PDB file of C-alpha atoms in Angstrom:
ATOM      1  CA  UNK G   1      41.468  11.838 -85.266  1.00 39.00           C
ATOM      2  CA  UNK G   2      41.571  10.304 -88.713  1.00 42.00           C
ATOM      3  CA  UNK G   3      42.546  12.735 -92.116  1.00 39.00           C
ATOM      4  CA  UNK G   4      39.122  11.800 -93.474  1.00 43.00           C
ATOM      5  CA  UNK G   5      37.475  13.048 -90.390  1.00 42.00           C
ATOM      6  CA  UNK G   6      39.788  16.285 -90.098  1.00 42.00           C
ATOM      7  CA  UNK G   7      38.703  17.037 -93.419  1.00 46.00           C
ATOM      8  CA  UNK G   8      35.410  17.535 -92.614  1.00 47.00           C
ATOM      9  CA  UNK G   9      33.533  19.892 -90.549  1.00 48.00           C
ATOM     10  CA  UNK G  10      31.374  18.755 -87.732  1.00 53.00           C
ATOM     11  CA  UNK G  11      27.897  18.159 -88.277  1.00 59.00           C
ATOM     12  CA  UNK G  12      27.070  19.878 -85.552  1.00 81.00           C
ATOM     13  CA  UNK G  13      28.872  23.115 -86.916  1.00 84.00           C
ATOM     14  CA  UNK G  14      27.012  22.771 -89.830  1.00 86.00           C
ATOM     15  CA  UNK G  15      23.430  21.650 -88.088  1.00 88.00           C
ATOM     16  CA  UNK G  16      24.203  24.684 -85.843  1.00 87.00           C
ATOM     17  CA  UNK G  17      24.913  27.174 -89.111  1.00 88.00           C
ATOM     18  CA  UNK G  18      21.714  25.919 -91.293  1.00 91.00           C
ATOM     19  CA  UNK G  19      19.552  26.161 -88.394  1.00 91.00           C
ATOM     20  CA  UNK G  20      20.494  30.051 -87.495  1.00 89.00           C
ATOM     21  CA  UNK G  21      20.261  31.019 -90.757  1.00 92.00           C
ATOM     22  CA  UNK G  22      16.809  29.040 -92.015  1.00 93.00           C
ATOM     23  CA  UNK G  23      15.528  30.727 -88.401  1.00 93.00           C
ATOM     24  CA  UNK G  24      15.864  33.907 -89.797  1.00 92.00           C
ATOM     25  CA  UNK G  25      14.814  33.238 -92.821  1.00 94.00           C
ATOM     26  CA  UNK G  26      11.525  31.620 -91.875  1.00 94.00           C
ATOM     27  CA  UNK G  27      11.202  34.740 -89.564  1.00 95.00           C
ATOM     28  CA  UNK G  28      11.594  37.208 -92.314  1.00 95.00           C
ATOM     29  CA  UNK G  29       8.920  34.813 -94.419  1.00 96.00           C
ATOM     30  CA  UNK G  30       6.078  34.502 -91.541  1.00 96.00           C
ATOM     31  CA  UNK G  31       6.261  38.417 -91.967  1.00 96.00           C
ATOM     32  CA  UNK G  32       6.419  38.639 -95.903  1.00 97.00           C
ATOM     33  CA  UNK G  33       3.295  36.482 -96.132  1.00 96.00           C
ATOM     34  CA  UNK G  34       1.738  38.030 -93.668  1.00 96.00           C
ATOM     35  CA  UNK G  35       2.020  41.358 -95.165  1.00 96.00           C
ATOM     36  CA  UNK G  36       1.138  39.334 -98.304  1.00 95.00           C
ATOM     37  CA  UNK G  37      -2.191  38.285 -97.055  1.00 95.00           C
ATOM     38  CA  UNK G  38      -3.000  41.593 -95.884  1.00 96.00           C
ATOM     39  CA  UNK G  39      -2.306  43.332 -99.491  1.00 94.00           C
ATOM     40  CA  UNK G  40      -4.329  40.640-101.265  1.00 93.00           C
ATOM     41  CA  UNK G  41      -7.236  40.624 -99.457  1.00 93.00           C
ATOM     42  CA  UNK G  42      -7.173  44.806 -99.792  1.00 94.00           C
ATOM     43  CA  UNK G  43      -6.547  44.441-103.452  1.00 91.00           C
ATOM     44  CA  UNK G  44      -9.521  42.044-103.416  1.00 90.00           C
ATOM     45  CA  UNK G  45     -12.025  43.878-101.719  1.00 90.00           C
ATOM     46  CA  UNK G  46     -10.717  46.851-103.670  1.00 91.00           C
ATOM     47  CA  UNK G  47     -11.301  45.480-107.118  1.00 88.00           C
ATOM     48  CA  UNK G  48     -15.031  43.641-105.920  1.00 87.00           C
ATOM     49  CA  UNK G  49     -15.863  47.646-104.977  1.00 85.00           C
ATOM     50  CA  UNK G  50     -15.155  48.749-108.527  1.00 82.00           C
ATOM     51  CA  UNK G  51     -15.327  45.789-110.587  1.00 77.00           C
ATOM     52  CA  UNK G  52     -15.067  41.872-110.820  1.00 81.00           C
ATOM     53  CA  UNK G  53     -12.946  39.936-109.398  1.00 82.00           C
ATOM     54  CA  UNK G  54     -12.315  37.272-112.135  1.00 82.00           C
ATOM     55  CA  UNK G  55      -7.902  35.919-111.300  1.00 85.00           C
ATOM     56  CA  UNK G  56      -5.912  35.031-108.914  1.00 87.00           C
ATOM     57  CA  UNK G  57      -4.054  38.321-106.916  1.00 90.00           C
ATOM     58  CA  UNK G  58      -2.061  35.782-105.037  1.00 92.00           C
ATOM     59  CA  UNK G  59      -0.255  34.349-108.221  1.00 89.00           C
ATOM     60  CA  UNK G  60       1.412  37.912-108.204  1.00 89.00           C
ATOM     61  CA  UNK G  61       3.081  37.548-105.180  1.00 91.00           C
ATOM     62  CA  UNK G  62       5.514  34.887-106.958  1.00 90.00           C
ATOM     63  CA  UNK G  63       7.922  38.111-107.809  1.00 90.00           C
ATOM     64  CA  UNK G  64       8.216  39.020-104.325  1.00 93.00           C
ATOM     65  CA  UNK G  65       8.297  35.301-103.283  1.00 94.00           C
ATOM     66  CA  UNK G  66      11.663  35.608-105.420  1.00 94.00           C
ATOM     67  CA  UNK G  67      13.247  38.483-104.966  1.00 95.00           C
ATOM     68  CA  UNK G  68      12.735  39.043-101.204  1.00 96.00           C
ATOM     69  CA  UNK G  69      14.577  36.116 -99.786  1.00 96.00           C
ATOM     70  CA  UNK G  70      17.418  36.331-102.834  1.00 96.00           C
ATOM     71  CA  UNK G  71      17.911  40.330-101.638  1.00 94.00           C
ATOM     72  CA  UNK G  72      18.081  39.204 -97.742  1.00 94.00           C
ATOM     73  CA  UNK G  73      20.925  36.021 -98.322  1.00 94.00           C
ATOM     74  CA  UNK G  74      22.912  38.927-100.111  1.00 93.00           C
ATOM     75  CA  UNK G  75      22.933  40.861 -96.939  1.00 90.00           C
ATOM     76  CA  UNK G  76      23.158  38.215 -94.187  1.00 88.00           C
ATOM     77  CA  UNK G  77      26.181  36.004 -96.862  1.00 84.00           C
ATOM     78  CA  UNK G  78      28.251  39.677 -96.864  1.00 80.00           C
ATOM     79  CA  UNK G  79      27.527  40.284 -92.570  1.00 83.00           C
ATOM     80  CA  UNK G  80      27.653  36.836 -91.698  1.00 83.00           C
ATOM     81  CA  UNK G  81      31.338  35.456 -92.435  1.00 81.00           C
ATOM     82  CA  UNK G  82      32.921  37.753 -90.112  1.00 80.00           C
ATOM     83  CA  UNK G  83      30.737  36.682 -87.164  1.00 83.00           C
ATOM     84  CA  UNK G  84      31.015  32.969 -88.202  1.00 81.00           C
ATOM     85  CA  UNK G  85      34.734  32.676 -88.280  1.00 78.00           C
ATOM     86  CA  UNK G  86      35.146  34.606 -84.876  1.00 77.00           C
ATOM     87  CA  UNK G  87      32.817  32.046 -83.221  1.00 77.00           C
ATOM     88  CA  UNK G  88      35.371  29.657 -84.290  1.00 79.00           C
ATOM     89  CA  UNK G  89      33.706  27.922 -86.999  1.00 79.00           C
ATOM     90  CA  UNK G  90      35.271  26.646 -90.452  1.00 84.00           C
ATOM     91  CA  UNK G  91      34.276  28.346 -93.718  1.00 84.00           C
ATOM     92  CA  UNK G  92      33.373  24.669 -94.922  1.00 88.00           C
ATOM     93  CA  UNK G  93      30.369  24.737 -92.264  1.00 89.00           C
ATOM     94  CA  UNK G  94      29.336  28.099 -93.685  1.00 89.00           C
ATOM     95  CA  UNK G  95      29.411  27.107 -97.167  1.00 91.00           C
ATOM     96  CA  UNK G  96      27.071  23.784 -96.337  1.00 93.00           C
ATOM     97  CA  UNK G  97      25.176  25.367 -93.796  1.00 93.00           C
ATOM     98  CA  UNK G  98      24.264  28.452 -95.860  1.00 94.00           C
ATOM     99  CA  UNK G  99      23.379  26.131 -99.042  1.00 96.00           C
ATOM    100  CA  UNK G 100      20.927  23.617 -96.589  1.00 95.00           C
ATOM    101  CA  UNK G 101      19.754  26.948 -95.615  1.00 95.00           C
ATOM    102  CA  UNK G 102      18.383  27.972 -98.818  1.00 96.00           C
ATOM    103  CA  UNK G 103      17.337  24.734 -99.864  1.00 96.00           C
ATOM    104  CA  UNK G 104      15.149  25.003 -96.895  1.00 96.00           C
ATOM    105  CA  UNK G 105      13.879  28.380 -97.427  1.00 97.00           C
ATOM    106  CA  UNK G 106      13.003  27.852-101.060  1.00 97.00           C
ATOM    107  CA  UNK G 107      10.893  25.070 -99.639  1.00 97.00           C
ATOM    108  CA  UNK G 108       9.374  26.991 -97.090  1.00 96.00           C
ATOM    109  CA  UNK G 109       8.202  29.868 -99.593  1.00 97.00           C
ATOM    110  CA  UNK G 110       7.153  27.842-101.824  1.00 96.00           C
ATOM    111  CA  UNK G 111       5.100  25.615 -99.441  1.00 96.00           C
ATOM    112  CA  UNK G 112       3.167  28.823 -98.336  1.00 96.00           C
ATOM    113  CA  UNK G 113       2.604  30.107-101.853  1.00 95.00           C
ATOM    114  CA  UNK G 114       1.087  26.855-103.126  1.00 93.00           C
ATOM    115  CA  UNK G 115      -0.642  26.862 -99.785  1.00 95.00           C
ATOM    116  CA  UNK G 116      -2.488  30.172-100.145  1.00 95.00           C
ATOM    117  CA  UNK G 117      -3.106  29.699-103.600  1.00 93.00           C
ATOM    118  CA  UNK G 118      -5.054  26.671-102.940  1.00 92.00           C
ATOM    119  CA  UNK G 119      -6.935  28.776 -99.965  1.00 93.00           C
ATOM    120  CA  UNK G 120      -7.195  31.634-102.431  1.00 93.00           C
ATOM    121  CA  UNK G 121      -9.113  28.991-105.140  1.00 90.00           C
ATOM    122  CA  UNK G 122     -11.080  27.320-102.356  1.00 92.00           C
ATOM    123  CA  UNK G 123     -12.473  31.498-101.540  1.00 91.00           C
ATOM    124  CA  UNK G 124     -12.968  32.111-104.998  1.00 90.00           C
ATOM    125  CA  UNK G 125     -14.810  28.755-105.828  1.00 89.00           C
ATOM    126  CA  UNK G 126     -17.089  29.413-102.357  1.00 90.00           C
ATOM    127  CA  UNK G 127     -18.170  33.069-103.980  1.00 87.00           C
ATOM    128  CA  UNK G 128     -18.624  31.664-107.370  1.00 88.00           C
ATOM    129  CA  UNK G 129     -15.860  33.817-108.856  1.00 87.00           C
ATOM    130  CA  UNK G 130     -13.182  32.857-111.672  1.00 84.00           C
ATOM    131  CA  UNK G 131     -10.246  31.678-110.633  1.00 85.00           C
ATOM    132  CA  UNK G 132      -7.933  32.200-113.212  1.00 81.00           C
ATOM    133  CA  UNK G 133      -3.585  32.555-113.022  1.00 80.00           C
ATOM    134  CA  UNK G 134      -3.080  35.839-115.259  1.00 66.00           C
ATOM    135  CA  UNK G 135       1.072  36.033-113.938  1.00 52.00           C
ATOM    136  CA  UNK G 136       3.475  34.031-115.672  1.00 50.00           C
ATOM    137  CA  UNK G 137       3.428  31.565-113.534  1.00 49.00           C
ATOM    138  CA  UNK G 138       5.954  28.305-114.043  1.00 49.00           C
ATOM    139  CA  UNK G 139       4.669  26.484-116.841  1.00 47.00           C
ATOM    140  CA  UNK G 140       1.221  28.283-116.593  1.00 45.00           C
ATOM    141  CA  UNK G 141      -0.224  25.788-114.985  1.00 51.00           C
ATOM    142  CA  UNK G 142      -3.019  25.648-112.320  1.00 56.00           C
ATOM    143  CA  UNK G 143      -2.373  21.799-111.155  1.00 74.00           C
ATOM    144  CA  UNK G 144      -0.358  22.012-107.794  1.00 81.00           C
ATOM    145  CA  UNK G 145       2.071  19.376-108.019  1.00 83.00           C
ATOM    146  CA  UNK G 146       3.393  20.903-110.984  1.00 83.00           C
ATOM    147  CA  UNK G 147       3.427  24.526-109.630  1.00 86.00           C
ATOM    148  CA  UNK G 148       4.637  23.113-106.113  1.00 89.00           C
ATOM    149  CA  UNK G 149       7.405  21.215-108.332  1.00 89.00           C
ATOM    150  CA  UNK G 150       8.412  24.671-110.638  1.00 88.00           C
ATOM    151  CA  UNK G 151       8.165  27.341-107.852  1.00 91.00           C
ATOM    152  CA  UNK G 152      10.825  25.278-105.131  1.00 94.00           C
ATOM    153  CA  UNK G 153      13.227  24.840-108.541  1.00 94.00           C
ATOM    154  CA  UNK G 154      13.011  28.295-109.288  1.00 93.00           C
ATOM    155  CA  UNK G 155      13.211  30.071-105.789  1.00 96.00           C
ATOM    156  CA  UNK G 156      16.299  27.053-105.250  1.00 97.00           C
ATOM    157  CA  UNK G 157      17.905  28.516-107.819  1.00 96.00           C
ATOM    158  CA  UNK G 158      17.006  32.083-106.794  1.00 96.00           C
ATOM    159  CA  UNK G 159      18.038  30.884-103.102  1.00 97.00           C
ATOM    160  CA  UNK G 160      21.097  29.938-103.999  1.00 97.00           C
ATOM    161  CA  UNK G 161      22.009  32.895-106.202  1.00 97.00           C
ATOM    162  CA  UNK G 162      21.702  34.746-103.438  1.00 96.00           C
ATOM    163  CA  UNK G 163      24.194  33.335-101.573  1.00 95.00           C
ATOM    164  CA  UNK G 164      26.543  33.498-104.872  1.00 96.00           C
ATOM    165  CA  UNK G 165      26.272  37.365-104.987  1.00 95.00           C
ATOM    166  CA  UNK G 166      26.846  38.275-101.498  1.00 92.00           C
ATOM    167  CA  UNK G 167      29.677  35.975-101.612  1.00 92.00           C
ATOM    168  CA  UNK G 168      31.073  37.533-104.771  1.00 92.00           C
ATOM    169  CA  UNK G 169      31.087  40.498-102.916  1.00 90.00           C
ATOM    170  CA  UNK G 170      33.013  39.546-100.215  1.00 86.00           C
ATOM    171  CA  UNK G 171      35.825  37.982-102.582  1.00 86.00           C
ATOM    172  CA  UNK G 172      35.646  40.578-105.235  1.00 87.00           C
ATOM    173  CA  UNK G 173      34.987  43.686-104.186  1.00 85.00           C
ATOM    174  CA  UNK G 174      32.389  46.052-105.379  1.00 86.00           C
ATOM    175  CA  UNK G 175      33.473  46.221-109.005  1.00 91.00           C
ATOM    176  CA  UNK G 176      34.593  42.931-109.869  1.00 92.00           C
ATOM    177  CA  UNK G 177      31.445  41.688-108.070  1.00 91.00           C
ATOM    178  CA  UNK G 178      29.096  43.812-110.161  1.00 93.00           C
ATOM    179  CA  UNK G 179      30.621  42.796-113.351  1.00 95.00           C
ATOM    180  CA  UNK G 180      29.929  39.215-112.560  1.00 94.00           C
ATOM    181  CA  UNK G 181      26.400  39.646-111.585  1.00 94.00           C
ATOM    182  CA  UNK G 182      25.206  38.270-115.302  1.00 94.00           C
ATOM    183  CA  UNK G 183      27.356  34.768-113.840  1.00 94.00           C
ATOM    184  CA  UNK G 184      26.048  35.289-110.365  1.00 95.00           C
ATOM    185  CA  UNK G 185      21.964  36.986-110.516  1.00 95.00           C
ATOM    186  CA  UNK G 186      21.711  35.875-114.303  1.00 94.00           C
ATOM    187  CA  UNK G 187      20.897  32.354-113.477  1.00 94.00           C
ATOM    188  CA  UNK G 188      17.565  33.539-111.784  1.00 94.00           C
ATOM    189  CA  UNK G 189      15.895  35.405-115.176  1.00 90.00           C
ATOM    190  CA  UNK G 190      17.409  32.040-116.656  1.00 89.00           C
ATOM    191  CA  UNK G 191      15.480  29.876-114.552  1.00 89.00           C
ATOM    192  CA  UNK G 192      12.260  32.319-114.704  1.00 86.00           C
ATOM    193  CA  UNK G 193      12.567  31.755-118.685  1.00 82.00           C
ATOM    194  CA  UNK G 194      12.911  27.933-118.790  1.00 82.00           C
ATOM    195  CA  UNK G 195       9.747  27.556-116.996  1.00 78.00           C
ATOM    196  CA  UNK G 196       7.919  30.111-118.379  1.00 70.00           C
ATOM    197  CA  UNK G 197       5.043  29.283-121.728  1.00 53.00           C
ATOM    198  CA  UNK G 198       5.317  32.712-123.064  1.00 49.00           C
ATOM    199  CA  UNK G 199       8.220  35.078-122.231  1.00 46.00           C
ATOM    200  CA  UNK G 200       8.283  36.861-125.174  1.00 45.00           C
ATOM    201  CA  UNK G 201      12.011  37.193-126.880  1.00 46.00           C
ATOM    202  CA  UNK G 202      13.734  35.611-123.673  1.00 47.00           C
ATOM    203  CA  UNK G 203      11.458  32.314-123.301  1.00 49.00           C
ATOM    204  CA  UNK G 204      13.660  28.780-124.053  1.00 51.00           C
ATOM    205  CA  UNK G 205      10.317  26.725-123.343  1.00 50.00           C
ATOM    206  CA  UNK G 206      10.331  26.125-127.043  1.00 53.00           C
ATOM    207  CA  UNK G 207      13.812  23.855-126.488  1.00 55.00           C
ATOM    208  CA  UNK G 208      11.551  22.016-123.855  1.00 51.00           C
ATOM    209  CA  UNK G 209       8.559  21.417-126.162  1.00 49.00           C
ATOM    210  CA  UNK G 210       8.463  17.412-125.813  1.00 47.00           C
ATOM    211  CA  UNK G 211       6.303  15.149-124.295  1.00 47.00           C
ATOM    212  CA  UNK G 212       7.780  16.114-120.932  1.00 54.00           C
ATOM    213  CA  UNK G 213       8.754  20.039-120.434  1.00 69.00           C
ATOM    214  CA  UNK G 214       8.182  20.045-117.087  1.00 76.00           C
ATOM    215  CA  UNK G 215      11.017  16.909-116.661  1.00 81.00           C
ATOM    216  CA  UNK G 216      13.221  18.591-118.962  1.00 80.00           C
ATOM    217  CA  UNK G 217      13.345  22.036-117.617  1.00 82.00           C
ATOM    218  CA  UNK G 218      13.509  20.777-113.898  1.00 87.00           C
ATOM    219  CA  UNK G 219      16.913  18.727-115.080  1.00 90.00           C
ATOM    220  CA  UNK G 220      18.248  22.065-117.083  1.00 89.00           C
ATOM    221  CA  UNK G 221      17.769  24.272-113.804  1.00 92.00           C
ATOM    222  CA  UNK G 222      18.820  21.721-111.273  1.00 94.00           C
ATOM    223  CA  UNK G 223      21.677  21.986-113.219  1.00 95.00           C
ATOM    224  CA  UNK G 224      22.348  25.626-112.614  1.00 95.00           C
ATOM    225  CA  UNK G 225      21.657  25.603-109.192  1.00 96.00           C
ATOM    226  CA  UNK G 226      24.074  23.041-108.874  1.00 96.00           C
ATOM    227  CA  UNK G 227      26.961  25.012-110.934  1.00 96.00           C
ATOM    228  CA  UNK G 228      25.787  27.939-108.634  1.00 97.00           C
ATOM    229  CA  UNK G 229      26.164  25.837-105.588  1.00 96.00           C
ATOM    230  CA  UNK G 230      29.625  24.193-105.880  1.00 96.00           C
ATOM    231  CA  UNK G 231      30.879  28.040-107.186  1.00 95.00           C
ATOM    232  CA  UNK G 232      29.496  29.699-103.926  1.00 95.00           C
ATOM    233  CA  UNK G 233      31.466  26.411-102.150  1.00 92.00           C
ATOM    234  CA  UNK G 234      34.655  26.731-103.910  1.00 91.00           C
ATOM    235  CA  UNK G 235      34.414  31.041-102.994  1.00 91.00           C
ATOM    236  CA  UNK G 236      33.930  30.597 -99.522  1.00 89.00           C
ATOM    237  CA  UNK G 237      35.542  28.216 -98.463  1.00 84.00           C
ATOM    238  CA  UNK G 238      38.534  30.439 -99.817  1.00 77.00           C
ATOM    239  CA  UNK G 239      37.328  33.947 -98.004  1.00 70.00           C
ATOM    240  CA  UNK G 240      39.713  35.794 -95.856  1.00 71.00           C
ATOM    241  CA  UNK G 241      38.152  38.019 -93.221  1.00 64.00           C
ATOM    242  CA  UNK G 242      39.553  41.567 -93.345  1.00 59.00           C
ATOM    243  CA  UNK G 243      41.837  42.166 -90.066  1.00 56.00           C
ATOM    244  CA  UNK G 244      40.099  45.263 -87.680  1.00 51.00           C
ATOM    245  CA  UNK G 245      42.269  46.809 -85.180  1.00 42.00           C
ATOM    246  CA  UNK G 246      40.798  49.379 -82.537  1.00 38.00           C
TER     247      UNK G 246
END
């Protein structure tokens, strides 16, 4: 075995990590949008009872879209390390495993948001209603490509700061790790203000006010998930795992 190739975990470790973990994840997302679904056609036939239905009630769901999978790679980054290294597995497959992982669940949230919001515009347009983005939605934008192209930078970034916190965690402990959650959740409101047209006090989309914001402001947060990336790298691939003894 060469150095270059001992230096470098197996594929399949890491194939075999990524896939577990983007499993779950897709799990826990065929239920949150199918809970999702179910509230917005309620809230729907709700407001047509009472009043007029004249926006979108999908675009809403972007919140949860964010803060659902970023809350559940906080718990499965702080259970999972333990369980990994006992199987025998290197902390270097973790760290690239967990980080293809979230790649591929920001892509697979964002696919289905995009996905219903196009079904949701299709309904509306069939009924004759308005179909209208109230939310602060990336850019405010109702073209696709664009809002396809905002939503998997932001949830990346989200995605990924997940991982960073429950990581932080596990190296820090409890105090340390809450007084570096402006470094380690921060990055997300960051993100959520680059993209956004009108944030009030915390919007930065005036820096990106050229000829090609949405270029601009995809560069700036690739950026952070990338700084976010290699720092959740550099922490895990340094975590102990606290001894247990019977």
């Amino acid at each position: 075995m060469s150095i270059d190739t001992a230096r470098l975990p197996a594929r399949s470790s890491v194939r075999a990590t990524a896939s577990w973990l983007l499993g779950m994840n897709v799990y826990l997302a065929a239920w949150f949008w199918g809970m999702a679904i179910v509230v917005v056609t309620a809230a729907i036939v709700v407001i047509t009872v009472v009043g007029e239905v004249n926006m979108s009630i999908m675009a809403f769901a972007r919140q949860g879209a964010v803060w659902f999978p970023f809350s559940v790679l906080i718990a499965i980054t702080a259970a999972y390390l333990p369980v990994h290294v006992a199987a025998g597995l290197t902390r270097r497959s973790l760290a690239l495993g967990s980080l293809v992982a979230a790649l591929g669940t920001a892509l697979a949230y964002s696919a289905a948001y995009c996905g219903l919001l196009l079904v949701e515009r299709a309904v509306f347009g069939a009924l004759d209603w308005q179909w209208r983005i109230f939310d602060d939605v990336p850019l405010a934008s109702t073209d696709m490509a664009t809002m396809l192209v905002s939503t998997v930078l932001l949830l990346v970034v989200a995605d990924v700061s997940g991982l960073l916190v429950g990581i932080s965690y596990q190296r820090l402990g409890g105090w340390w790790g809450t007084l570096a959650l402006p470094l380690t959740a921060g990055p997300v409101v960051l993100a959520f203000a680059i993209f956004e047209v009108d944030a009030g006090p915390f919007s930065t989309s005036e820096w990106f006010g050229g000829a090609r914001p949405l270029l601009v402001a995809s560069l700036a947060t690739l950026l952070i998930a990338g700084a976010m990336a290699f720092a959740f790298d550099r922490l895990t691939r340094g975590a102990s795992v606290p001894n247990r003894t019977a």
